GROMACS .gro file of C-alpha atoms in nm:
model
  104
    1ARG     CA    1   0.416   1.679  -2.249
    2LEU     CA    2   0.297   2.015  -2.168
    3PRO     CA    3   0.457   2.378  -2.311
    4GLY     CA    4   0.684   2.499  -2.047
    5MET     CA    5   0.682   2.202  -1.814
    6PRO     CA    6   0.944   1.929  -1.928
    7THR     CA    7   0.856   1.693  -1.668
    8ALA     CA    8   0.515   1.712  -1.629
    9ARG     CA    9   0.227   1.507  -1.873
   10ALA     CA   10  -0.115   1.556  -1.998
   11VAL     CA   11  -0.347   1.272  -1.951
   12ALA     CA   12  -0.635   1.146  -2.184
   13ARG     CA   13  -0.814   1.006  -1.850
   14PHE     CA   14  -0.772   0.868  -1.490
   15VAL     CA   15  -0.927   0.542  -1.425
   16GLU     CA   16  -0.944   0.521  -1.016
   17LYS     CA   17  -0.848   0.178  -0.872
   18PRO     CA   18  -0.932  -0.042  -1.179
   19ASP     CA   19  -0.988  -0.421  -1.121
   20ALA     CA   20  -0.725  -0.677  -1.138
   21GLU     CA   21  -0.838  -0.797  -1.493
   22THR     CA   22  -0.818  -0.432  -1.620
   23ALA     CA   23  -0.498  -0.343  -1.449
   24ALA     CA   24  -0.311  -0.627  -1.626
   25ALA     CA   25  -0.447  -0.538  -1.940
   26TYR     CA   26  -0.339  -0.193  -1.925
   27LEU     CA   27   0.016  -0.328  -1.790
   28ALA     CA   28  -0.018  -0.566  -2.125
   29THR     CA   29  -0.008  -0.258  -2.328
   30GLY     CA   30   0.270  -0.070  -2.153
   31ALA     CA   31   0.099   0.250  -2.281
   32PHE     CA   32  -0.055   0.340  -1.922
   33SER     CA   33   0.103   0.491  -1.624
   34TRP     CA   34   0.035   0.483  -1.266
   35ASN     CA   35  -0.041   0.776  -1.056
   36ALA     CA   36   0.167   0.703  -0.719
   37GLY     CA   37  -0.064   0.952  -0.485
   38MET     CA   38   0.223   1.180  -0.399
   39PHE     CA   39   0.184   1.528  -0.336
   40VAL     CA   40   0.524   1.752  -0.319
   41THR     CA   41   0.391   2.118  -0.217
   42ARG     CA   42   0.473   2.410   0.007
   43ALA     CA   43   0.272   2.411   0.319
   44ASP     CA   44   0.171   2.751   0.220
   45VAL     CA   45   0.053   2.628  -0.123
   46LEU     CA   46  -0.184   2.343   0.035
   47LEU     CA   47  -0.331   2.578   0.313
   48GLY     CA   48  -0.431   2.854   0.084
   49HIS     CA   49  -0.615   2.588  -0.158
   50LEU     CA   50  -0.789   2.446   0.155
   51GLU     CA   51  -0.849   2.824   0.252
   52ARG     CA   52  -1.034   2.902  -0.097
   53LEU     CA   53  -1.208   2.546  -0.152
   54HIS     CA   54  -1.265   2.429   0.218
   55PRO     CA   55  -1.267   2.710   0.459
   56PRO     CA   56  -1.403   2.523   0.748
   57LEU     CA   57  -1.164   2.230   0.670
   58HIS     CA   58  -0.858   2.491   0.675
   59GLU     CA   59  -0.984   2.647   0.970
   60GLY     CA   60  -0.989   2.365   1.169
   61LEU     CA   61  -0.638   2.275   1.065
   62ARG     CA   62  -0.498   2.598   1.137
   63THR     CA   63  -0.654   2.572   1.503
   64ILE     CA   64  -0.501   2.218   1.570
   65ALA     CA   65  -0.168   2.381   1.419
   66ALA     CA   66  -0.200   2.651   1.661
   67ALA     CA   67  -0.231   2.442   1.952
   68TRP     CA   68   0.023   2.180   1.857
   69ASP     CA   69   0.296   2.275   2.075
   70THR     CA   70   0.099   2.376   2.352
   71PRO     CA   71  -0.031   2.205   2.661
   72ARG     CA   72  -0.384   2.182   2.528
   73ARG     CA   73  -0.295   2.006   2.218
   74ASP     CA   74  -0.488   1.694   2.287
   75GLU     CA   75  -0.770   1.897   2.410
   76VAL     CA   76  -0.785   2.065   2.079
   77LEU     CA   77  -0.747   1.761   1.856
   78ASP     CA   78  -1.026   1.607   2.032
   79GLU     CA   79  -1.235   1.870   2.010
   80HIS     CA   80  -1.169   1.973   1.658
   81TRP     CA   81  -1.041   1.664   1.432
   82PRO     CA   82  -1.344   1.470   1.467
   83ARG     CA   83  -1.566   1.772   1.329
   84LEU     CA   84  -1.318   1.836   1.024
   85THR     CA   85  -1.464   1.698   0.674
   86ARG     CA   86  -1.313   1.352   0.580
   87ILE     CA   87  -1.198   1.406   0.215
   88SER     CA   88  -0.908   1.297   0.045
   89ILE     CA   89  -0.648   1.552  -0.089
   90ASP     CA   90  -0.734   1.446  -0.473
   91HIS     CA   91  -1.097   1.537  -0.395
   92ALA     CA   92  -1.030   1.838  -0.161
   93VAL     CA   93  -0.761   2.013  -0.388
   94ALA     CA   94  -0.605   1.834  -0.692
   95GLU     CA   95  -0.895   1.777  -0.906
   96PRO     CA   96  -1.042   2.144  -0.845
   97VAL     CA   97  -0.709   2.316  -0.896
   98SER     CA   98  -0.666   2.118  -1.222
   99LEU     CA   99  -0.998   2.196  -1.342
  100ASP     CA  100  -0.904   2.558  -1.285
  101GLY     CA  101  -0.586   2.482  -1.515
  102GLY     CA  102  -0.335   2.453  -1.216
  103VAL     CA  103  -0.071   2.202  -1.192
  104ALA     CA  104  -0.199   1.839  -0.944
   0.00000   0.00000   0.00000
């Protein structure tokens, strides 16, 4: 448990996609938990992290969002989407934020 956060837990380590044998061994002990990989946050919090950590990605997403309900949506998507950095939310935000002491 983490002080002041009754439902949060500190982890000793994280294993990305263990092979079947390792996963079975983890399950057999009953001492391991799975990270479901779901993020629940306000959009402004996520966008704030992206703005700080990945400014070009943030700017591209804001450009797409601004055009979303306009006749230019497809044009803007076609122009900007392919140029966005391909990075998982884990690597883009969760890991750097947790290294700074934030909750991810």
